[in-house]
mmCIF file of C-alpha atoms (C1' of nucleotides) in Angstrom:
data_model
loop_
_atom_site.group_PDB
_atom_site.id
_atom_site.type_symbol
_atom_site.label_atom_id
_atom_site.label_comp_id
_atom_site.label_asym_id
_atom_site.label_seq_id
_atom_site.Cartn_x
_atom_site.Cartn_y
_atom_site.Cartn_z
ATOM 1 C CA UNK A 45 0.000 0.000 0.000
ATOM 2 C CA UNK A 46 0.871 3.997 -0.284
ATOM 3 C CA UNK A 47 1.776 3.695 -3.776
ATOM 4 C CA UNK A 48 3.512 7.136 -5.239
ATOM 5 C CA UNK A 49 0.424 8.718 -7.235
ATOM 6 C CA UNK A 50 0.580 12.115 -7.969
ATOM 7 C CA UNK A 51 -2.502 13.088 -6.270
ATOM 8 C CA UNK A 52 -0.615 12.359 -2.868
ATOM 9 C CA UNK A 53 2.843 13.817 -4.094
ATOM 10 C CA UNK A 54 0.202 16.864 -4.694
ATOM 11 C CA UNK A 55 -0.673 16.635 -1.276
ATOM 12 C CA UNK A 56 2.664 15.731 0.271
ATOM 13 C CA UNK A 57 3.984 19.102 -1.697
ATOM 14 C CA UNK A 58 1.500 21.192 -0.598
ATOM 15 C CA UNK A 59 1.791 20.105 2.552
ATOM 16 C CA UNK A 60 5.477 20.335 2.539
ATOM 17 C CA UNK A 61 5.564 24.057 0.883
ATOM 18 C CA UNK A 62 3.302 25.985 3.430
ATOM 19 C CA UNK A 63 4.240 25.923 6.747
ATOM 20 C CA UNK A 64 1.107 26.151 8.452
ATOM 21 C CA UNK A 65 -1.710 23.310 9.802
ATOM 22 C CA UNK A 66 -4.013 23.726 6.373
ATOM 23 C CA UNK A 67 -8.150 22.404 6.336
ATOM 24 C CA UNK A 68 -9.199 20.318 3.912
ATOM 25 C CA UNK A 69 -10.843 22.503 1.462
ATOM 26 C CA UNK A 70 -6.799 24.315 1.308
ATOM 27 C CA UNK A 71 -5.823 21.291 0.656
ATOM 28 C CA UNK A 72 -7.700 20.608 -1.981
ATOM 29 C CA UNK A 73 -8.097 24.425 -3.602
ATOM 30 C CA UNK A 74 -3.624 23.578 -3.236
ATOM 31 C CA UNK A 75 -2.942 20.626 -4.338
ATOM 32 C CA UNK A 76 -5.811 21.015 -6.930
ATOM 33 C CA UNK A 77 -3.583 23.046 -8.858
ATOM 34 C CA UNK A 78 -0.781 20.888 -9.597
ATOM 35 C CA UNK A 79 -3.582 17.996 -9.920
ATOM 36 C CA UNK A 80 -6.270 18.621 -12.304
ATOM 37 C CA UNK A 81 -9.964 17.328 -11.316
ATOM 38 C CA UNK A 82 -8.681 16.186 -8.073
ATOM 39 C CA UNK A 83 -11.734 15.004 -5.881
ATOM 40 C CA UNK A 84 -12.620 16.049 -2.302
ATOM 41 C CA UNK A 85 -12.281 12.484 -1.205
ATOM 42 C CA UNK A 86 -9.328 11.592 -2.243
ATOM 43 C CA UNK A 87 -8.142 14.622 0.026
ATOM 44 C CA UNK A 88 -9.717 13.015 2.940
ATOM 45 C CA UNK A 89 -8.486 9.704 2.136
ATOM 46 C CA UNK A 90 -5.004 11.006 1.730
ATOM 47 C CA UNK A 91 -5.253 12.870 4.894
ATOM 48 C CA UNK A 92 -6.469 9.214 6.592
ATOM 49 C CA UNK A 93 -3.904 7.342 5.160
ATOM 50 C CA UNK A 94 -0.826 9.723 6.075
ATOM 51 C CA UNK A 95 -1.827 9.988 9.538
ATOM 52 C CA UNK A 96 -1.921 6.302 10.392
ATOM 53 C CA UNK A 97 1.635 6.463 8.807
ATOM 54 C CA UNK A 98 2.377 9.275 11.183
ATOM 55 C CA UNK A 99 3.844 11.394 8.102
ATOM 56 C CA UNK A 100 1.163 14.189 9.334
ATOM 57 C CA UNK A 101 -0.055 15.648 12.232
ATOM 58 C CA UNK A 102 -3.853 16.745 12.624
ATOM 59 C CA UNK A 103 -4.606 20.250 14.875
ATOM 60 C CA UNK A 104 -7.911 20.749 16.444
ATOM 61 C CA UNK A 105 -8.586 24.158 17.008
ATOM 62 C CA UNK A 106 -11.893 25.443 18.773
ATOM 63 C CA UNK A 107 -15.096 25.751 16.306
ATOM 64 C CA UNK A 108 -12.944 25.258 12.829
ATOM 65 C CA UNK A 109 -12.279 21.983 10.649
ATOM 66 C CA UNK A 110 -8.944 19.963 11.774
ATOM 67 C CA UNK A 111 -6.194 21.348 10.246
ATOM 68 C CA UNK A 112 -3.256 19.282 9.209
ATOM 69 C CA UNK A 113 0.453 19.978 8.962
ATOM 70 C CA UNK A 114 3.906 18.167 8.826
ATOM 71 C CA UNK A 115 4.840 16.018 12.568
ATOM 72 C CA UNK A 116 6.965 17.612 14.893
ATOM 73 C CA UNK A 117 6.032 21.284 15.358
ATOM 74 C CA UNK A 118 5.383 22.455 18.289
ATOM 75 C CA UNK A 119 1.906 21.421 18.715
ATOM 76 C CA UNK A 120 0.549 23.077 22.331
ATOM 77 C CA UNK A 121 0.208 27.081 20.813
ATOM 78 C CA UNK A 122 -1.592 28.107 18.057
ATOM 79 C CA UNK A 123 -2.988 31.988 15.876
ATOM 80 C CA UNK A 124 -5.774 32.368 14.436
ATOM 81 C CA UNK A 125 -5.711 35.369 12.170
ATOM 82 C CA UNK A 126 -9.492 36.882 13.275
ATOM 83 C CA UNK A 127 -9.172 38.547 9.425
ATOM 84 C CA UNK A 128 -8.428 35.699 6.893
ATOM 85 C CA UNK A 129 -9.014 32.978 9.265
ATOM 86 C CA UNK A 130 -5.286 31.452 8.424
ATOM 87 C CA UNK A 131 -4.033 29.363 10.976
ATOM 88 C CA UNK A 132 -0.150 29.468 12.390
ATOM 89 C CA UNK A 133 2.088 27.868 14.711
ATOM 90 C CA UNK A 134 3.001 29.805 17.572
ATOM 91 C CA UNK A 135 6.461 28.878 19.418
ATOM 92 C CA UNK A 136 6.194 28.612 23.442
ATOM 93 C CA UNK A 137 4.929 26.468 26.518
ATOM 94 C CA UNK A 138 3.352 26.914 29.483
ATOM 95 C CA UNK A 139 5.154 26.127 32.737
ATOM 96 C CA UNK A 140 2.587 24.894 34.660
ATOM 97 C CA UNK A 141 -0.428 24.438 33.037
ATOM 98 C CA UNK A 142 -1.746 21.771 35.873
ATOM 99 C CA UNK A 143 -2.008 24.907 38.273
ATOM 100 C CA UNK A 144 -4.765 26.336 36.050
ATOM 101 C CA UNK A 145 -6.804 23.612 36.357
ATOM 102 C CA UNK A 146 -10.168 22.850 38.848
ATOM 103 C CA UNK A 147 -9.478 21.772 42.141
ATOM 104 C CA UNK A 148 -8.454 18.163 42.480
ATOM 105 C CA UNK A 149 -8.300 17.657 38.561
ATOM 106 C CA UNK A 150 -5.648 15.795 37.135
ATOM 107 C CA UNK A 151 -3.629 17.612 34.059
ATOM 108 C CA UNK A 152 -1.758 15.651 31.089
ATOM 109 C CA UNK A 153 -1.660 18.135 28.453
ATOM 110 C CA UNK A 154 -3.406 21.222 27.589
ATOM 111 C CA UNK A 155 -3.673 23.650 24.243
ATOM 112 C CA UNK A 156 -3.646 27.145 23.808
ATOM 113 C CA UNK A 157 -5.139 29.053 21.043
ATOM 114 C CA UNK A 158 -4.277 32.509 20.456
ATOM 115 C CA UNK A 159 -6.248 35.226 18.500
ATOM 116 C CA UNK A 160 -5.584 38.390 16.768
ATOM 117 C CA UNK A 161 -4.648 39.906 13.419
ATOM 118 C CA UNK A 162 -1.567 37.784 11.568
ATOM 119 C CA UNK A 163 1.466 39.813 9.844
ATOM 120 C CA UNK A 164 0.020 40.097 6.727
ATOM 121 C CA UNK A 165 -3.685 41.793 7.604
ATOM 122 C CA UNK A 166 -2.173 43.992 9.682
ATOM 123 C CA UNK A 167 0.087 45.309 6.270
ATOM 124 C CA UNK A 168 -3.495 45.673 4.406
ATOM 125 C CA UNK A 169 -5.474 46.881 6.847
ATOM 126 C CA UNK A 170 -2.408 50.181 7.746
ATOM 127 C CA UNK A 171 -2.524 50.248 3.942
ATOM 128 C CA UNK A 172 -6.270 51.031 3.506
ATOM 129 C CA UNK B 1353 -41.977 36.559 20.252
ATOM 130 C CA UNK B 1354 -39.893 34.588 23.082
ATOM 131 C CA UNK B 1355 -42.928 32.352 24.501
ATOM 132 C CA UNK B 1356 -42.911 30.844 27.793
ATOM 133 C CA UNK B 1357 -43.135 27.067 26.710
ATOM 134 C CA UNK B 1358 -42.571 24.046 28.593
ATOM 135 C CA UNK B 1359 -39.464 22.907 26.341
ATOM 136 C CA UNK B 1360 -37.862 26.318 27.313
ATOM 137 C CA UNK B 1361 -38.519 26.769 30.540
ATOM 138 C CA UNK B 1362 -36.964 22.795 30.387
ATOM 139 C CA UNK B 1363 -33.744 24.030 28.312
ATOM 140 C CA UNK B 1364 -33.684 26.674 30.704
ATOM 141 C CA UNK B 1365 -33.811 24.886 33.876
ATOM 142 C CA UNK B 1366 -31.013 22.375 32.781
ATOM 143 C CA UNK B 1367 -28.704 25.014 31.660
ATOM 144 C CA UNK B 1368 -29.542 26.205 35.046
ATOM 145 C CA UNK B 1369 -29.528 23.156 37.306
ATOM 146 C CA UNK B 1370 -25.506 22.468 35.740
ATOM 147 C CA UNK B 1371 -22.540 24.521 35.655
ATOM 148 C CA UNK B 1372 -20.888 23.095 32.889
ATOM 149 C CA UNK B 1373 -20.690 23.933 29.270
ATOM 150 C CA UNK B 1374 -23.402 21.238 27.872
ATOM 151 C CA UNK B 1375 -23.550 20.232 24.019
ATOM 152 C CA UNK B 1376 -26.629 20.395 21.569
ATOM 153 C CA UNK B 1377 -27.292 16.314 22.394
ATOM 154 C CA UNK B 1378 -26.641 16.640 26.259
ATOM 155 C CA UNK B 1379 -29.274 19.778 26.683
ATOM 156 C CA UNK B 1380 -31.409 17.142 24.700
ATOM 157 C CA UNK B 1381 -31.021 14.188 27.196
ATOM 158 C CA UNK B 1382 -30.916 16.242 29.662
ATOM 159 C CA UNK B 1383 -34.053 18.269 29.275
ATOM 160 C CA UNK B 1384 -35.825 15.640 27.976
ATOM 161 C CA UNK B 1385 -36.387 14.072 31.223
ATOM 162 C CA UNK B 1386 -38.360 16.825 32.064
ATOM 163 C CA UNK B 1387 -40.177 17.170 28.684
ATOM 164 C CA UNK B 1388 -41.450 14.261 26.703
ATOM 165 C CA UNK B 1389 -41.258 14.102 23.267
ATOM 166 C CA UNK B 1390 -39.000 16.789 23.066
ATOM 167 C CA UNK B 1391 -37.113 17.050 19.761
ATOM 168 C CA UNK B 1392 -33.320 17.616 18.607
ATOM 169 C CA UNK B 1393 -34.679 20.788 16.151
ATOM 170 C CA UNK B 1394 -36.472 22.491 19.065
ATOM 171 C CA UNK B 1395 -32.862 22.499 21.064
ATOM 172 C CA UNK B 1396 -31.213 24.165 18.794
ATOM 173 C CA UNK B 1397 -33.932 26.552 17.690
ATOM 174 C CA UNK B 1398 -33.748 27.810 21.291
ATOM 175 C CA UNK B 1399 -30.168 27.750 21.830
ATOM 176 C CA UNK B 1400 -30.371 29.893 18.608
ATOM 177 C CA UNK B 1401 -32.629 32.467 20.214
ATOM 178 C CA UNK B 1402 -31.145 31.776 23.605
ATOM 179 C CA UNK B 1403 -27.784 33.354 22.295
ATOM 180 C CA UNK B 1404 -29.113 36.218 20.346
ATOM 181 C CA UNK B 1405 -31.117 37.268 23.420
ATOM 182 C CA UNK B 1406 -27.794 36.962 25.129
ATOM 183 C CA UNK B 1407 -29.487 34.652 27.762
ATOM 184 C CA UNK B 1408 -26.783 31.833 26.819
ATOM 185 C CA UNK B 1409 -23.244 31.899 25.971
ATOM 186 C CA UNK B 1410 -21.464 29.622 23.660
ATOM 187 C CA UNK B 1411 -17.995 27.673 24.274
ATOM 188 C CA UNK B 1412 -16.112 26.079 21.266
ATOM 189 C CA UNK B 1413 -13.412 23.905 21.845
ATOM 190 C CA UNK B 1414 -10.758 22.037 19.393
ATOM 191 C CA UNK B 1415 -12.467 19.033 17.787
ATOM 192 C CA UNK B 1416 -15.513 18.946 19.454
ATOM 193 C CA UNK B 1417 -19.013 20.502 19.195
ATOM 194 C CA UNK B 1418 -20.001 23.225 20.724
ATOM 195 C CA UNK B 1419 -21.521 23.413 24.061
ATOM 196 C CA UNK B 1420 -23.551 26.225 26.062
ATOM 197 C CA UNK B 1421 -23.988 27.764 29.182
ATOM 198 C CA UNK B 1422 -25.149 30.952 31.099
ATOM 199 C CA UNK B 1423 -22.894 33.791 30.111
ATOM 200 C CA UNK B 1424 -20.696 35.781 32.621
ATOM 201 C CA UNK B 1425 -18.462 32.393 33.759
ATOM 202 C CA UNK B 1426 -15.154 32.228 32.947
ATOM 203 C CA UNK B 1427 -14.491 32.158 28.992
ATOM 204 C CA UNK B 1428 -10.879 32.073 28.493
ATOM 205 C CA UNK B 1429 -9.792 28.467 30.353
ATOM 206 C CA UNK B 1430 -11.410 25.291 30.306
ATOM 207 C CA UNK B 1431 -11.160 21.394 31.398
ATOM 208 C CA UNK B 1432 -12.071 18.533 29.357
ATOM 209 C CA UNK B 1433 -11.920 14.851 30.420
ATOM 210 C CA UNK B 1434 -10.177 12.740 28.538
ATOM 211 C CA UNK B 1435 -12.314 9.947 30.327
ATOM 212 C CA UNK B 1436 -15.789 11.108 30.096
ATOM 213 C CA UNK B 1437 -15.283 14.104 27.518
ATOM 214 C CA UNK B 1438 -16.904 16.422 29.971
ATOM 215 C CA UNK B 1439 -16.040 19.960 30.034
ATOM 216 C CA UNK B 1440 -15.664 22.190 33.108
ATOM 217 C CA UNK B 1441 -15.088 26.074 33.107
ATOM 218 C CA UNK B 1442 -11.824 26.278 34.991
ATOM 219 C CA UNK B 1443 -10.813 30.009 36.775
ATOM 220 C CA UNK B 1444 -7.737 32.465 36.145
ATOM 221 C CA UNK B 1445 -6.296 33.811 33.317
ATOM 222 C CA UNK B 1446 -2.968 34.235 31.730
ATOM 223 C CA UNK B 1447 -1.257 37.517 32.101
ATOM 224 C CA UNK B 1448 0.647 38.286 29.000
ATOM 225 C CA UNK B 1449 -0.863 36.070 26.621
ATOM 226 C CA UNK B 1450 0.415 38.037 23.452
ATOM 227 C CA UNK B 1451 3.924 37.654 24.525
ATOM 228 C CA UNK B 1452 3.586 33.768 23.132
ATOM 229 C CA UNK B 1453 2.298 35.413 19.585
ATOM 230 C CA UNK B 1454 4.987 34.464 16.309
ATOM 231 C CA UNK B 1455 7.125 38.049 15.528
ATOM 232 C CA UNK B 1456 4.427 40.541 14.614
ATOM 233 C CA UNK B 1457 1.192 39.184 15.280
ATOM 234 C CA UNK B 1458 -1.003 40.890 17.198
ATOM 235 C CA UNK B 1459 -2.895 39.236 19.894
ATOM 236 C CA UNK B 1460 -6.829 40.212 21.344
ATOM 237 C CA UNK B 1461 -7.437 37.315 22.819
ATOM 238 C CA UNK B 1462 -6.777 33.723 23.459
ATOM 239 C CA UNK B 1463 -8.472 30.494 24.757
ATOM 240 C CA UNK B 1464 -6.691 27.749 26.817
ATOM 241 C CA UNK B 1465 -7.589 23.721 26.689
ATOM 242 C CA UNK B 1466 -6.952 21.871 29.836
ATOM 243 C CA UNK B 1467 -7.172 18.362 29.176
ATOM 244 C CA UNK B 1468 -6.725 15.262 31.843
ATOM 245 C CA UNK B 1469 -9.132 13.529 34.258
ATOM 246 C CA UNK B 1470 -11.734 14.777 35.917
ATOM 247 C CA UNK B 1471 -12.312 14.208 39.474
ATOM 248 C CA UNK B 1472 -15.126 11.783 39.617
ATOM 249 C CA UNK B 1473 -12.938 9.838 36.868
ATOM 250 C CA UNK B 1474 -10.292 9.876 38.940
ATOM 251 C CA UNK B 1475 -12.381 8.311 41.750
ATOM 252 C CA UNK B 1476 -13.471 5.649 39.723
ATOM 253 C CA UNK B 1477 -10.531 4.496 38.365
ATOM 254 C CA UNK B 1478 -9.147 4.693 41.741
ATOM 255 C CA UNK B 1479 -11.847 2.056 43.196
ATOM 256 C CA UNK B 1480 -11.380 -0.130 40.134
ATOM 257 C "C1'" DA C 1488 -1.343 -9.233 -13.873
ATOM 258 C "C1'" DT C 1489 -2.507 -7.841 -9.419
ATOM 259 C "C1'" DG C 1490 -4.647 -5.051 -6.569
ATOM 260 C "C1'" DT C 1491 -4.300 -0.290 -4.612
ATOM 261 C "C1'" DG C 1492 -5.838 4.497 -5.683
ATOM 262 C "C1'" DT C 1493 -9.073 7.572 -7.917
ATOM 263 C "C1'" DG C 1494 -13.379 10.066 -9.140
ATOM 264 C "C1'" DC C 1495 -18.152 9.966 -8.892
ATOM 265 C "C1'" DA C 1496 -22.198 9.399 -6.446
ATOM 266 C "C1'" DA C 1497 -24.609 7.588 -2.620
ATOM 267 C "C1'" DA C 1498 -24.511 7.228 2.372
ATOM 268 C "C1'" DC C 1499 -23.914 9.334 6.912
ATOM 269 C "C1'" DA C 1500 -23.879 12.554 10.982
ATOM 270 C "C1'" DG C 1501 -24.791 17.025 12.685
ATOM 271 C "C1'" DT C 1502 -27.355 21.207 11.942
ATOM 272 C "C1'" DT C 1503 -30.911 24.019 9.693
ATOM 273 C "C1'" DT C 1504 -35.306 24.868 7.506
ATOM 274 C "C1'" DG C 1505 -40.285 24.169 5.585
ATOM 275 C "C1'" DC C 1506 -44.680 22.884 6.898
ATOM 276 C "C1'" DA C 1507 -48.986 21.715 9.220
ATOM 277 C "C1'" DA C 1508 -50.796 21.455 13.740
ATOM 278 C "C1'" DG C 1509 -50.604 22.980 18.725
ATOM 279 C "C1'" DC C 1510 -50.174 26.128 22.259
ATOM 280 C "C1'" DT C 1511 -49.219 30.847 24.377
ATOM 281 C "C1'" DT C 1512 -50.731 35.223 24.489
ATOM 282 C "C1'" DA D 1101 -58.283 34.562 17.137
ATOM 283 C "C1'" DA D 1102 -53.563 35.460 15.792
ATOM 284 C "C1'" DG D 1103 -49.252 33.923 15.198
ATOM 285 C "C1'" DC D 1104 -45.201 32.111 17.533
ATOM 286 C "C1'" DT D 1105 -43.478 27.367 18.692
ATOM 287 C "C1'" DT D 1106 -43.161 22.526 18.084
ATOM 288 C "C1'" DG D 1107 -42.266 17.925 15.970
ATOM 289 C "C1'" DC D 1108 -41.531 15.640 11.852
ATOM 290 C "C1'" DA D 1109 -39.263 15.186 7.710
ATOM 291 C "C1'" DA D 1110 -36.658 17.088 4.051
ATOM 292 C "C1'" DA D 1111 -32.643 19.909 2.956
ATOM 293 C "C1'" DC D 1112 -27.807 21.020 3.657
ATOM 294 C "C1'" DT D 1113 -22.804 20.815 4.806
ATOM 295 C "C1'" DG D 1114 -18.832 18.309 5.873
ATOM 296 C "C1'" DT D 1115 -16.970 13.640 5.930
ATOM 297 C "C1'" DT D 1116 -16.975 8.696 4.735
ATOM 298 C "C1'" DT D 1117 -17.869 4.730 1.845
ATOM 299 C "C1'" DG D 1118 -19.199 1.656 -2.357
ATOM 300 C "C1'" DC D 1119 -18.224 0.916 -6.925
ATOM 301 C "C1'" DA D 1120 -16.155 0.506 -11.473
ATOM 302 C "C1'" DC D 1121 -12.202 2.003 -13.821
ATOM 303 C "C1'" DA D 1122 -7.292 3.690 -13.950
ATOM 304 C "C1'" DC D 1123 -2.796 3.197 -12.802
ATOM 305 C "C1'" DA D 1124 1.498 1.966 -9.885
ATOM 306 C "C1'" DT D 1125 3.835 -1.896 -8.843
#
DNA sequence: ATGTGTGCAAACAGTTTGCAAGCTT
DNA sequence: AAGCTTGCAAACTGTTTGCACACAT
């Protein structure tokens, strides 16, 4: 299995080239222009197949679609640009995150989301 | 508009009676104890008109539906159970959250994930 | 030649909406 | 009595699956 189609070296590319967790529909709107008449499921099933390899990593951020990006970055932080939605990695961890918890609740991990206006919006909107 | 019907007064009570964040299918089991018949539409018909009369606030977390609860509790932290996926409003709040933004990003808020086992979980297990 | 991978369409799950009947005002 | 509200079922969106054909091995 995981035979080298060019729908996933699409994928892999795309996935490769932007260095941010990207949704499904980027993928596909990505990866869709390197791969003409690429289908929706094929994204999905792509998506299945590389995480059970562990060649990607899936981020669940709070009322959006997963977003998936490359293993290994730092995982725990995340930005959401409140202007063009984009999602980004954000560097950083939290000392003690188990002292922010309930009373008598037990803490193994934790994620923080961040939100604001990315590096880019903030160019247009000064530029407006 | 805004009637006084049995299946609000119901969603109303349960929101109420628990101090927790509930999702669209627990305000259904839960109120429909006290309403028979009740049905999934008329849950989130009411949570719809629930948040625009700003009698119900609504908490979205990564990879997981949302849930609902009065407004004014804590928004910014919260505690999910990795054993029984319930979630829990947990207190405090970070200081300089914007300091953990990449170069250049500028931060207006931020949400933080608490994840681990809850304390009746953690008295089950123990018994076990 | 074998059998996985793909695109299309149907199937699914969660949420929203249209409609006729019921209930609140 | 008027019209908002409800339950049911159909519609919709995002994701998964079945199927026949294409293609990598």
């Amino acid at each position: 299995m995981n035979r080298n189609t060019k729908q996933r070296r699409a994928l892999r590319e795309v996935i490769e080239e932007n260095d941010r967790p990207l949704s499904p529909p980027e993928l596909l709107a990505l990866a869709s222009v390197k791969v003409d008449g690429l289908g929706i499921a094929t994204v999905y099933r792509t998506i299945k197949s590389l995480l059970e390899d562990g060649a990607l990593a899936q981020v669940d951020l709070p009322g959006e679609p997963p977003r998936y990006e490359l293993p290994g970055k730092s995982m725990n932080h995340h930005f959401q640009c409140e202007t063009c939605r984009k999602v980004f990695d954000a560097p950083g961890h939290l000392d003690a995150p188990q002292t922010l918890a309930p009373f008598e609740f037990s803490v193994s991990d934790y994620s923080l989301m961040l939100y604001g206006t990315c590096k880019d919006c903030l160019a247009t909107s000064a530029t407006k």
